[in-house]
Every structure is written in C-alpha cells, then in structure tokens.
C-alpha cells in the first residue's frame, strides 16, 4: 500500500507541475496584454524544429519563454505568409532552423510541450528585417485629404498612414482605401525600423458579417482560389460569362466561373484575353516560336 501511495503521489505531483507550467504561460500572456480585454492572438517568435501534417514545432525565443518548445496547430484558417511581400506560403516550405513569427491563440493545451492554434505565421524573414505586425483596427481617424490619417490598433500602437502608404487587399483585385480600415478590420502593417509610420498595409477580408452574427461573410468582387480568379457580385453569387468591371471586359467560364485568358471564341467571334484577364481592345502582334506557340 505504501508503494502504491508513493506512485500515486508522484503522478499527482507531475500532473500539478504540468498544469502549473501551462497556467504560468497563460498568466504571462495576460500580463503582456492590454489590461482591458484579452487579446484575440499573441505574437511569438522562434526557430522551426519540425513540420508535419497540420503541426509546426518551434523552439521559442521570445522573452521568458526562450528555449520552450511549442506545437502550433495549422488549420485551413491559418495563413502562412512571406513576411516581406505578404504572399501565401505553405507549411512544407518552412525549413528547420528558420526563424518565424506567429500569432497564436492565447488558449493552450494542458500538455508538454503545450499546443496552440496558429492564426498567422510569417516566414522567409531576411536578416535585420522589421517583421510586419498583425493587428485588428480599434479606431480609424481620416485627415481632411481623405487619404491620410491614423490607425489605433488592439496592440496599443497608433500607426500613421500617409498619402503614399500602400493599402492593398489580400488575394483580391478589389480597391481598398483608408476608409475601409474600420473598427474590427484585420491587417498586416509594415513599418520602417524605429517608426510607426506604415508604408504598406494588407487588409484581410472580413471573417464575419457586420451584424455580428458570426456567420462567414460571403465574398465580394475578385477572389483568388487555388491559383484561379473568380468574381462574386454584390450578393455574394459567383459570376459567370461576360463581366464589365470598371470599363474592362472579362470572361468567366460559364460552368466553373474561372477567369479566362488567351484566345476565346464565343458565339462565332474570337477575342483575346490578356494574362490579367482583360479583353484586348488594341492591335497586338503575335509571333510564333519554334513550336508554333503564339507570343
């Protein structure tokens, strides 16, 4: 009986130590958060140990957690992005020993190593490069010129936006302006070292409807999916056939909705759609190569 009790006591002590370690991690997250509400995600960084199906193991280098192993669960909702240009990357492109920055859920599993869900992972970071910050807009102030102003973010930072700051949509061709960066909008913000002036902002599509219902918002305008372009009208319906967008004509496959390029014959007439999908309306000379392909 004495041996059994020792085993039970040892197991219980180990469990308590694990729970204590995880709670300590959670407390550190909260202590660094704004004292108002808990953050929706926490910024960390570290080096890649291993990648596998849907999981990323890293050795953390941030603050009090240096050397701690963490497992980041990577789902379909997790965005893995090139830190320099904001373009999508994939889990299998991450290399062991590579430094990455990640925005993860503050909630962590009661396990060793702890696990959390990844919202944004930033990779391919050059030496001495200032990594962009993933923010949620709290307050937007627009100056009298309509193109400059300030953004106060959920991380407590206020960013200055000048008239020459780039404001781009993520994976769409829709036009995004400063006025679109309203409260609740999620963005990546690039600033120069030692400055909070944004030289580039990438705005992500809304993940929920503005009525707060929590339902996924229907896409609007151009959308890139699996390497093809699609167009959704004001109701969120997929457009098919001819499309006039800001005076330019495009043709979307009548069955799949995929934007077409190259030569196209419709109703006995032949058209040429450029690489960006716009219908050619001016004279263009095509030269065949040695295989007969026109360029």
PDB file of C-alpha atoms in Angstrom:
ATOM      1  CA  UNK A   1       0.000   0.000   0.000  1.00  0.00           C
ATOM      2  CA  UNK A   2       2.876   2.369   0.821  1.00  0.00           C
ATOM      3  CA  UNK A   3       4.464   1.773  -2.608  1.00  0.00           C
ATOM      4  CA  UNK A   4       1.150   2.414  -4.363  1.00  0.00           C
ATOM      5  CA  UNK A   5       0.647   5.662  -2.457  1.00  0.00           C
ATOM      6  CA  UNK A   6       4.139   6.822  -3.435  1.00  0.00           C
ATOM      7  CA  UNK A   7       3.369   6.127  -7.075  1.00  0.00           C
ATOM      8  CA  UNK A   8       0.076   7.999  -6.859  1.00  0.00           C
ATOM      9  CA  UNK A   9       1.730  10.938  -5.070  1.00  0.00           C
ATOM     10  CA  UNK A  10       4.492  11.090  -7.694  1.00  0.00           C
ATOM     11  CA  UNK A  11       1.973  11.013 -10.569  1.00  0.00           C
ATOM     12  CA  UNK A  12      -0.150  13.684  -8.927  1.00  0.00           C
ATOM     13  CA  UNK A  13       2.883  15.906  -8.358  1.00  0.00           C
ATOM     14  CA  UNK A  14       3.941  15.569 -12.003  1.00  0.00           C
ATOM     15  CA  UNK A  15       0.425  16.467 -13.155  1.00  0.00           C
ATOM     16  CA  UNK A  16       0.370  19.515 -10.896  1.00  0.00           C
ATOM     17  CA  UNK A  17       3.743  20.658 -12.238  1.00  0.00           C
ATOM     18  CA  UNK A  18       2.463  20.344 -15.827  1.00  0.00           C
ATOM     19  CA  UNK A  19      -0.686  22.317 -15.032  1.00  0.00           C
ATOM     20  CA  UNK A  20       1.341  24.945 -13.171  1.00  0.00           C
ATOM     21  CA  UNK A  21       3.688  25.361 -16.149  1.00  0.00           C
ATOM     22  CA  UNK A  22       0.776  25.845 -18.536  1.00  0.00           C
ATOM     23  CA  UNK A  23      -1.015  28.265 -16.230  1.00  0.00           C
ATOM     24  CA  UNK A  24       2.247  30.218 -15.889  1.00  0.00           C
ATOM     25  CA  UNK A  25       2.358  30.520 -19.685  1.00  0.00           C
ATOM     26  CA  UNK A  26      -1.211  31.760 -19.751  1.00  0.00           C
ATOM     27  CA  UNK A  27      -0.507  34.291 -16.999  1.00  0.00           C
ATOM     28  CA  UNK A  28       2.460  35.679 -18.906  1.00  0.00           C
ATOM     29  CA  UNK A  29       0.265  36.129 -21.971  1.00  0.00           C
ATOM     30  CA  UNK A  30      -2.302  38.024 -19.929  1.00  0.00           C
ATOM     31  CA  UNK A  31       0.264  40.176 -18.181  1.00  0.00           C
ATOM     32  CA  UNK A  32       1.547  41.448 -21.518  1.00  0.00           C
ATOM     33  CA  UNK A  33      -1.924  42.079 -22.881  1.00  0.00           C
ATOM     34  CA  UNK A  34      -3.820  45.318 -22.658  1.00  0.00           C
ATOM     35  CA  UNK A  35      -5.447  45.483 -19.255  1.00  0.00           C
ATOM     36  CA  UNK A  36      -8.854  45.951 -20.859  1.00  0.00           C
ATOM     37  CA  UNK A  37      -9.797  42.805 -22.772  1.00  0.00           C
ATOM     38  CA  UNK A  38      -7.812  39.676 -23.513  1.00  0.00           C
ATOM     39  CA  UNK A  39      -6.057  39.690 -26.909  1.00  0.00           C
ATOM     40  CA  UNK A  40      -7.504  37.552 -29.688  1.00  0.00           C
ATOM     41  CA  UNK A  41      -3.989  36.399 -30.593  1.00  0.00           C
ATOM     42  CA  UNK A  42      -0.478  36.567 -29.128  1.00  0.00           C
ATOM     43  CA  UNK A  43       2.688  37.359 -31.092  1.00  0.00           C
ATOM     44  CA  UNK A  44       5.601  34.974 -30.552  1.00  0.00           C
ATOM     45  CA  UNK A  45       8.726  34.016 -32.458  1.00  0.00           C
ATOM     46  CA  UNK A  46      11.173  31.165 -32.584  1.00  0.00           C
ATOM     47  CA  UNK A  47      13.010  28.670 -34.770  1.00  0.00           C
ATOM     48  CA  UNK A  48      11.418  25.778 -36.611  1.00  0.00           C
ATOM     49  CA  UNK A  49      12.153  22.326 -35.168  1.00  0.00           C
ATOM     50  CA  UNK A  50       9.892  20.206 -37.308  1.00  0.00           C
ATOM     51  CA  UNK A  51       6.865  20.395 -39.594  1.00  0.00           C
ATOM     52  CA  UNK A  52       4.334  17.638 -40.151  1.00  0.00           C
ATOM     53  CA  UNK A  53       0.771  17.289 -41.324  1.00  0.00           C
ATOM     54  CA  UNK A  54      -1.041  20.196 -39.704  1.00  0.00           C
ATOM     55  CA  UNK A  55       1.576  20.779 -36.997  1.00  0.00           C
ATOM     56  CA  UNK A  56       4.575  23.037 -36.549  1.00  0.00           C
ATOM     57  CA  UNK A  57       7.060  22.538 -33.714  1.00  0.00           C
ATOM     58  CA  UNK A  58       9.147  25.572 -32.772  1.00  0.00           C
ATOM     59  CA  UNK A  59      11.709  26.484 -30.135  1.00  0.00           C
ATOM     60  CA  UNK A  60      10.517  29.815 -28.774  1.00  0.00           C
ATOM     61  CA  UNK A  61      12.927  32.729 -28.476  1.00  0.00           C
ATOM     62  CA  UNK A  62      10.587  35.406 -27.131  1.00  0.00           C
ATOM     63  CA  UNK A  63      11.007  36.834 -23.638  1.00  0.00           C
ATOM     64  CA  UNK A  64      10.644  34.499 -20.670  1.00  0.00           C
ATOM     65  CA  UNK A  65       9.812  31.562 -22.937  1.00  0.00           C
ATOM     66  CA  UNK A  66      13.185  31.296 -24.691  1.00  0.00           C
ATOM     67  CA  UNK A  67      14.016  27.648 -25.252  1.00  0.00           C
ATOM     68  CA  UNK A  68      10.478  26.384 -24.649  1.00  0.00           C
ATOM     69  CA  UNK A  69       9.087  24.011 -27.262  1.00  0.00           C
ATOM     70  CA  UNK A  70       5.639  24.851 -28.615  1.00  0.00           C
ATOM     71  CA  UNK A  71       3.402  22.983 -31.035  1.00  0.00           C
ATOM     72  CA  UNK A  72       1.356  25.214 -33.353  1.00  0.00           C
ATOM     73  CA  UNK A  73      -1.648  23.534 -34.922  1.00  0.00           C
ATOM     74  CA  UNK A  74      -2.039  24.702 -38.526  1.00  0.00           C
ATOM     75  CA  UNK A  75      -5.574  24.515 -39.945  1.00  0.00           C
ATOM     76  CA  UNK A  76      -7.168  25.667 -43.202  1.00  0.00           C
ATOM     77  CA  UNK A  77      -7.847  29.016 -41.493  1.00  0.00           C
ATOM     78  CA  UNK A  78      -4.163  29.542 -40.642  1.00  0.00           C
ATOM     79  CA  UNK A  79      -2.416  31.949 -43.009  1.00  0.00           C
ATOM     80  CA  UNK A  80       1.264  31.239 -43.697  1.00  0.00           C
ATOM     81  CA  UNK A  81       2.713  34.343 -45.342  1.00  0.00           C
ATOM     82  CA  UNK A  82       6.010  35.636 -46.681  1.00  0.00           C
ATOM     83  CA  UNK A  83       6.990  38.375 -44.231  1.00  0.00           C
ATOM     84  CA  UNK A  84       8.405  40.633 -46.962  1.00  0.00           C
ATOM     85  CA  UNK A  85       5.609  40.703 -49.535  1.00  0.00           C
ATOM     86  CA  UNK A  86       2.662  39.118 -47.707  1.00  0.00           C
ATOM     87  CA  UNK A  87       2.176  36.392 -50.332  1.00  0.00           C
ATOM     88  CA  UNK A  88       0.928  32.956 -49.239  1.00  0.00           C
ATOM     89  CA  UNK A  89       3.409  30.206 -48.406  1.00  0.00           C
ATOM     90  CA  UNK A  90       2.871  26.613 -47.306  1.00  0.00           C
ATOM     91  CA  UNK A  91       3.798  24.590 -44.250  1.00  0.00           C
ATOM     92  CA  UNK A  92       6.138  22.334 -46.200  1.00  0.00           C
ATOM     93  CA  UNK A  93       8.263  25.317 -47.305  1.00  0.00           C
ATOM     94  CA  UNK A  94       9.328  26.067 -43.723  1.00  0.00           C
ATOM     95  CA  UNK A  95      12.859  24.844 -43.021  1.00  0.00           C
ATOM     96  CA  UNK A  96      14.303  23.500 -39.790  1.00  0.00           C
ATOM     97  CA  UNK A  97      16.236  26.262 -38.022  1.00  0.00           C
ATOM     98  CA  UNK A  98      14.318  29.031 -39.841  1.00  0.00           C
ATOM     99  CA  UNK A  99      13.095  31.904 -37.682  1.00  0.00           C
ATOM    100  CA  UNK A 100       9.354  32.508 -37.885  1.00  0.00           C
ATOM    101  CA  UNK A 101       6.952  34.877 -36.196  1.00  0.00           C
ATOM    102  CA  UNK A 102       3.472  33.630 -35.325  1.00  0.00           C
ATOM    103  CA  UNK A 103       0.212  34.957 -33.950  1.00  0.00           C
ATOM    104  CA  UNK A 104      -1.376  32.205 -31.895  1.00  0.00           C
ATOM    105  CA  UNK A 105      -4.411  31.723 -29.701  1.00  0.00           C
ATOM    106  CA  UNK A 106      -3.842  32.646 -26.028  1.00  0.00           C
ATOM    107  CA  UNK A 107      -5.541  29.339 -25.124  1.00  0.00           C
ATOM    108  CA  UNK A 108      -3.060  26.483 -24.779  1.00  0.00           C
ATOM    109  CA  UNK A 109      -3.485  22.783 -24.102  1.00  0.00           C
ATOM    110  CA  UNK A 110      -2.567  21.214 -20.769  1.00  0.00           C
ATOM    111  CA  UNK A 111       0.297  19.221 -22.208  1.00  0.00           C
ATOM    112  CA  UNK A 112       4.064  19.208 -22.500  1.00  0.00           C
ATOM    113  CA  UNK A 113       5.001  20.594 -24.894  1.00  0.00           C
ATOM    114  CA  UNK A 114       1.999  22.949 -24.884  1.00  0.00           C
ATOM    115  CA  UNK A 115      -0.077  23.334 -28.051  1.00  0.00           C
ATOM    116  CA  UNK A 116      -1.960  26.288 -29.506  1.00  0.00           C
ATOM    117  CA  UNK A 117      -3.733  27.213 -32.733  1.00  0.00           C
ATOM    118  CA  UNK A 118      -1.935  29.426 -35.270  1.00  0.00           C
ATOM    119  CA  UNK A 119      -3.774  32.331 -36.895  1.00  0.00           C
ATOM    120  CA  UNK A 120      -0.871  33.930 -38.812  1.00  0.00           C
ATOM    121  CA  UNK A 121       2.635  32.553 -39.447  1.00  0.00           C
ATOM    122  CA  UNK A 122       5.243  34.849 -41.015  1.00  0.00           C
ATOM    123  CA  UNK A 123       8.250  33.249 -42.694  1.00  0.00           C
ATOM    124  CA  UNK A 124      11.146  33.931 -45.123  1.00  0.00           C
ATOM    125  CA  UNK A 125      12.400  36.751 -42.904  1.00  0.00           C
ATOM    126  CA  UNK A 126      15.643  38.457 -44.057  1.00  0.00           C
ATOM    127  CA  UNK A 127      18.275  39.439 -41.503  1.00  0.00           C
ATOM    128  CA  UNK A 128      17.573  42.756 -39.747  1.00  0.00           C
ATOM    129  CA  UNK A 129      14.141  42.985 -41.383  1.00  0.00           C
ATOM    130  CA  UNK A 130      11.330  44.547 -39.362  1.00  0.00           C
ATOM    131  CA  UNK A 131       8.564  41.957 -39.421  1.00  0.00           C
ATOM    132  CA  UNK A 132       5.061  43.322 -40.124  1.00  0.00           C
ATOM    133  CA  UNK A 133       2.518  43.396 -37.314  1.00  0.00           C
ATOM    134  CA  UNK A 134      -0.833  41.630 -37.469  1.00  0.00           C
ATOM    135  CA  UNK A 135      -3.437  43.948 -35.966  1.00  0.00           C
ATOM    136  CA  UNK A 136      -7.131  44.481 -35.502  1.00  0.00           C
ATOM    137  CA  UNK A 137      -8.201  48.090 -36.080  1.00  0.00           C
ATOM    138  CA  UNK A 138      -9.681  49.705 -32.991  1.00  0.00           C
ATOM    139  CA  UNK A 139     -10.014  53.339 -34.105  1.00  0.00           C
ATOM    140  CA  UNK A 140      -9.598  54.980 -37.523  1.00  0.00           C
ATOM    141  CA  UNK A 141      -9.019  58.729 -37.966  1.00  0.00           C
ATOM    142  CA  UNK A 142      -9.022  60.120 -41.509  1.00  0.00           C
ATOM    143  CA  UNK A 143      -7.468  63.520 -42.280  1.00  0.00           C
ATOM    144  CA  UNK A 144      -9.136  66.169 -44.403  1.00  0.00           C
ATOM    145  CA  UNK A 145      -7.419  64.954 -47.585  1.00  0.00           C
ATOM    146  CA  UNK A 146      -9.237  61.618 -47.255  1.00  0.00           C
ATOM    147  CA  UNK A 147      -6.105  59.553 -47.898  1.00  0.00           C
ATOM    148  CA  UNK A 148      -4.001  60.015 -44.747  1.00  0.00           C
ATOM    149  CA  UNK A 149      -4.688  59.577 -41.058  1.00  0.00           C
ATOM    150  CA  UNK A 150      -4.010  57.308 -38.102  1.00  0.00           C
ATOM    151  CA  UNK A 151      -4.997  53.804 -37.020  1.00  0.00           C
ATOM    152  CA  UNK A 152      -5.153  52.784 -33.380  1.00  0.00           C
ATOM    153  CA  UNK A 153      -4.779  49.015 -33.065  1.00  0.00           C
ATOM    154  CA  UNK A 154      -5.688  46.391 -30.492  1.00  0.00           C
ATOM    155  CA  UNK A 155      -1.990  46.015 -29.611  1.00  0.00           C
ATOM    156  CA  UNK A 156      -1.983  49.554 -28.205  1.00  0.00           C
ATOM    157  CA  UNK A 157       0.030  51.047 -31.073  1.00  0.00           C
ATOM    158  CA  UNK A 158      -1.086  54.016 -33.163  1.00  0.00           C
ATOM    159  CA  UNK A 159       0.096  53.899 -36.782  1.00  0.00           C
ATOM    160  CA  UNK A 160       0.430  56.903 -39.075  1.00  0.00           C
ATOM    161  CA  UNK A 161      -0.823  56.427 -42.634  1.00  0.00           C
ATOM    162  CA  UNK A 162       0.485  58.871 -45.240  1.00  0.00           C
ATOM    163  CA  UNK A 163      -0.919  59.653 -48.679  1.00  0.00           C
ATOM    164  CA  UNK A 164       1.791  57.484 -50.262  1.00  0.00           C
ATOM    165  CA  UNK A 165       1.266  54.481 -47.955  1.00  0.00           C
ATOM    166  CA  UNK A 166       0.242  51.383 -49.920  1.00  0.00           C
ATOM    167  CA  UNK A 167      -3.102  49.901 -48.882  1.00  0.00           C
ATOM    168  CA  UNK A 168      -3.749  46.566 -50.575  1.00  0.00           C
ATOM    169  CA  UNK A 169      -6.359  43.800 -50.334  1.00  0.00           C
ATOM    170  CA  UNK A 170      -5.303  40.234 -49.593  1.00  0.00           C
ATOM    171  CA  UNK A 171      -5.616  37.993 -52.693  1.00  0.00           C
ATOM    172  CA  UNK A 172      -8.296  40.070 -54.400  1.00  0.00           C
ATOM    173  CA  UNK A 173      -8.293  42.798 -57.044  1.00  0.00           C
ATOM    174  CA  UNK A 174     -10.744  44.942 -55.111  1.00  0.00           C
ATOM    175  CA  UNK A 175      -9.732  48.516 -54.372  1.00  0.00           C
ATOM    176  CA  UNK A 176      -9.081  49.159 -50.682  1.00  0.00           C
ATOM    177  CA  UNK A 177      -8.783  52.669 -49.256  1.00  0.00           C
ATOM    178  CA  UNK A 178      -8.006  54.073 -45.836  1.00  0.00           C
ATOM    179  CA  UNK A 179     -11.746  54.483 -45.190  1.00  0.00           C
ATOM    180  CA  UNK A 180     -12.157  50.700 -45.461  1.00  0.00           C
ATOM    181  CA  UNK A 181      -9.923  50.105 -42.428  1.00  0.00           C
ATOM    182  CA  UNK A 182     -12.790  50.372 -39.976  1.00  0.00           C
ATOM    183  CA  UNK A 183     -13.005  49.030 -36.422  1.00  0.00           C
ATOM    184  CA  UNK A 184     -12.587  45.254 -36.385  1.00  0.00           C
ATOM    185  CA  UNK A 185     -10.680  45.048 -39.696  1.00  0.00           C
ATOM    186  CA  UNK A 186      -7.658  42.730 -39.540  1.00  0.00           C
ATOM    187  CA  UNK A 187      -4.494  43.892 -41.310  1.00  0.00           C
ATOM    188  CA  UNK A 188      -0.778  43.328 -41.700  1.00  0.00           C
ATOM    189  CA  UNK A 189       1.139  46.560 -41.206  1.00  0.00           C
ATOM    190  CA  UNK A 190       4.713  47.145 -42.432  1.00  0.00           C
ATOM    191  CA  UNK A 191       6.681  49.999 -40.843  1.00  0.00           C
ATOM    192  CA  UNK A 192      10.270  51.151 -41.047  1.00  0.00           C
ATOM    193  CA  UNK A 193      12.587  50.320 -38.140  1.00  0.00           C
ATOM    194  CA  UNK A 194      12.113  52.798 -35.299  1.00  0.00           C
ATOM    195  CA  UNK A 195       8.910  54.199 -36.772  1.00  0.00           C
ATOM    196  CA  UNK A 196       5.161  53.606 -36.519  1.00  0.00           C
ATOM    197  CA  UNK A 197       4.509  55.111 -39.945  1.00  0.00           C
ATOM    198  CA  UNK A 198       3.013  52.455 -42.224  1.00  0.00           C
ATOM    199  CA  UNK A 199       4.500  52.167 -45.693  1.00  0.00           C
ATOM    200  CA  UNK A 200       2.319  49.172 -46.582  1.00  0.00           C
ATOM    201  CA  UNK A 201      -0.912  47.711 -45.234  1.00  0.00           C
ATOM    202  CA  UNK A 202      -2.574  44.497 -46.389  1.00  0.00           C
ATOM    203  CA  UNK A 203      -6.235  44.269 -45.394  1.00  0.00           C
ATOM    204  CA  UNK A 204      -7.866  40.860 -44.970  1.00  0.00           C
ATOM    205  CA  UNK A 205     -11.429  40.101 -45.969  1.00  0.00           C
ATOM    206  CA  UNK A 206     -13.950  40.165 -43.147  1.00  0.00           C
ATOM    207  CA  UNK A 207     -14.370  36.772 -41.500  1.00  0.00           C
ATOM    208  CA  UNK A 208     -17.788  37.538 -40.015  1.00  0.00           C
ATOM    209  CA  UNK A 209     -20.779  39.572 -41.091  1.00  0.00           C
ATOM    210  CA  UNK A 210     -21.057  43.132 -39.850  1.00  0.00           C
ATOM    211  CA  UNK A 211     -24.263  42.252 -37.970  1.00  0.00           C
ATOM    212  CA  UNK A 212     -22.126  40.251 -35.549  1.00  0.00           C
ATOM    213  CA  UNK A 213     -23.953  37.019 -36.308  1.00  0.00           C
ATOM    214  CA  UNK A 214     -20.685  35.108 -36.565  1.00  0.00           C
ATOM    215  CA  UNK A 215     -21.653  33.712 -39.951  1.00  0.00           C
ATOM    216  CA  UNK A 216     -18.910  33.675 -42.564  1.00  0.00           C
ATOM    217  CA  UNK A 217     -19.248  36.714 -44.806  1.00  0.00           C
ATOM    218  CA  UNK A 218     -19.932  35.984 -48.477  1.00  0.00           C
ATOM    219  CA  UNK A 219     -17.023  37.057 -50.705  1.00  0.00           C
ATOM    220  CA  UNK A 220     -17.399  40.163 -52.848  1.00  0.00           C
ATOM    221  CA  UNK A 221     -15.532  41.156 -56.024  1.00  0.00           C
ATOM    222  CA  UNK A 222     -12.423  39.335 -57.247  1.00  0.00           C
ATOM    223  CA  UNK A 223     -11.173  36.344 -55.281  1.00  0.00           C
ATOM    224  CA  UNK A 224      -8.112  34.138 -55.869  1.00  0.00           C
ATOM    225  CA  UNK A 225      -8.688  30.449 -55.109  1.00  0.00           C
ATOM    226  CA  UNK A 226      -6.331  27.571 -55.928  1.00  0.00           C
ATOM    227  CA  UNK A 227      -4.452  29.680 -58.457  1.00  0.00           C
ATOM    228  CA  UNK A 228      -7.556  30.850 -60.384  1.00  0.00           C
ATOM    229  CA  UNK A 229      -9.523  34.096 -60.270  1.00  0.00           C
ATOM    230  CA  UNK A 230     -13.271  34.294 -59.611  1.00  0.00           C
ATOM    231  CA  UNK A 231     -15.697  37.199 -59.290  1.00  0.00           C
ATOM    232  CA  UNK A 232     -18.557  37.467 -56.778  1.00  0.00           C
ATOM    233  CA  UNK A 233     -21.327  40.029 -57.233  1.00  0.00           C
ATOM    234  CA  UNK A 234     -22.848  42.259 -54.539  1.00  0.00           C
ATOM    235  CA  UNK A 235     -24.997  39.376 -53.258  1.00  0.00           C
ATOM    236  CA  UNK A 236     -22.024  37.024 -52.977  1.00  0.00           C
ATOM    237  CA  UNK A 237     -23.089  34.978 -56.026  1.00  0.00           C
ATOM    238  CA  UNK A 238     -20.395  33.604 -58.336  1.00  0.00           C
ATOM    239  CA  UNK A 239     -20.403  35.495 -61.641  1.00  0.00           C
ATOM    240  CA  UNK A 240     -20.229  33.577 -64.932  1.00  0.00           C
ATOM    241  CA  UNK A 241     -19.900  34.731 -68.536  1.00  0.00           C
ATOM    242  CA  UNK A 242     -19.009  38.275 -69.623  1.00  0.00           C
ATOM    243  CA  UNK A 243     -18.183  40.814 -66.920  1.00  0.00           C
ATOM    244  CA  UNK A 244     -17.594  44.557 -67.229  1.00  0.00           C
ATOM    245  CA  UNK A 245     -15.501  45.709 -64.275  1.00  0.00           C
ATOM    246  CA  UNK A 246     -14.600  49.415 -64.243  1.00  0.00           C
ATOM    247  CA  UNK A 247     -14.823  49.600 -68.042  1.00  0.00           C
ATOM    248  CA  UNK A 248     -12.736  46.472 -68.729  1.00  0.00           C
ATOM    249  CA  UNK A 249     -14.274  43.268 -70.095  1.00  0.00           C
ATOM    250  CA  UNK A 250     -13.511  39.840 -68.648  1.00  0.00           C
ATOM    251  CA  UNK A 251     -14.909  36.407 -69.382  1.00  0.00           C
ATOM    252  CA  UNK A 252     -15.652  33.927 -66.588  1.00  0.00           C
ATOM    253  CA  UNK A 253     -16.133  30.282 -67.538  1.00  0.00           C
ATOM    254  CA  UNK A 254     -19.919  29.716 -67.776  1.00  0.00           C
ATOM    255  CA  UNK A 255     -19.657  26.452 -65.823  1.00  0.00           C
ATOM    256  CA  UNK A 256     -16.896  26.975 -63.268  1.00  0.00           C
ATOM    257  CA  UNK A 257     -16.661  30.775 -63.017  1.00  0.00           C
ATOM    258  CA  UNK A 258     -12.880  30.700 -63.586  1.00  0.00           C
ATOM    259  CA  UNK A 259     -11.499  33.854 -65.249  1.00  0.00           C
ATOM    260  CA  UNK A 260     -10.324  33.017 -68.771  1.00  0.00           C
ATOM    261  CA  UNK A 261      -7.133  34.114 -70.529  1.00  0.00           C
ATOM    262  CA  UNK A 262      -5.783  33.696 -74.059  1.00  0.00           C
ATOM    263  CA  UNK A 263      -7.839  33.260 -77.237  1.00  0.00           C
ATOM    264  CA  UNK A 264     -11.554  32.780 -76.727  1.00  0.00           C
ATOM    265  CA  UNK A 265     -14.340  32.097 -79.231  1.00  0.00           C
ATOM    266  CA  UNK A 266     -17.875  32.965 -78.142  1.00  0.00           C
ATOM    267  CA  UNK A 267     -20.909  32.978 -80.477  1.00  0.00           C
ATOM    268  CA  UNK A 268     -18.644  32.675 -83.514  1.00  0.00           C
ATOM    269  CA  UNK A 269     -16.439  35.645 -82.567  1.00  0.00           C
ATOM    270  CA  UNK A 270     -12.834  35.363 -81.393  1.00  0.00           C
ATOM    271  CA  UNK A 271     -11.419  37.502 -78.569  1.00  0.00           C
ATOM    272  CA  UNK A 272      -8.068  37.694 -76.814  1.00  0.00           C
ATOM    273  CA  UNK A 273      -7.957  37.923 -73.019  1.00  0.00           C
ATOM    274  CA  UNK A 274      -4.654  39.118 -71.576  1.00  0.00           C
ATOM    275  CA  UNK A 275      -2.812  37.488 -68.673  1.00  0.00           C
ATOM    276  CA  UNK A 276      -4.693  39.736 -66.234  1.00  0.00           C
ATOM    277  CA  UNK A 277      -7.999  38.684 -67.814  1.00  0.00           C
ATOM    278  CA  UNK A 278      -8.732  41.991 -69.532  1.00  0.00           C
ATOM    279  CA  UNK A 279     -10.056  41.713 -73.072  1.00  0.00           C
ATOM    280  CA  UNK A 280      -7.622  43.093 -75.665  1.00  0.00           C
ATOM    281  CA  UNK A 281      -9.072  46.137 -77.452  1.00  0.00           C
ATOM    282  CA  UNK A 282      -5.961  47.428 -79.229  1.00  0.00           C
ATOM    283  CA  UNK A 283      -3.833  45.986 -82.029  1.00  0.00           C
ATOM    284  CA  UNK A 284      -1.276  43.419 -80.902  1.00  0.00           C
ATOM    285  CA  UNK A 285       1.227  41.399 -82.951  1.00  0.00           C
ATOM    286  CA  UNK A 286       1.638  37.707 -82.095  1.00  0.00           C
ATOM    287  CA  UNK A 287       4.877  35.955 -83.054  1.00  0.00           C
ATOM    288  CA  UNK A 288       5.088  32.150 -83.208  1.00  0.00           C
ATOM    289  CA  UNK A 289       8.029  30.376 -81.572  1.00  0.00           C
ATOM    290  CA  UNK A 290       9.780  27.269 -82.947  1.00  0.00           C
ATOM    291  CA  UNK A 291       6.923  25.138 -81.637  1.00  0.00           C
ATOM    292  CA  UNK A 292       4.258  27.286 -83.250  1.00  0.00           C
ATOM    293  CA  UNK A 293       3.000  28.798 -79.994  1.00  0.00           C
ATOM    294  CA  UNK A 294       1.992  32.449 -80.337  1.00  0.00           C
ATOM    295  CA  UNK A 295       3.544  35.054 -78.068  1.00  0.00           C
TER     296      UNK A 295
END
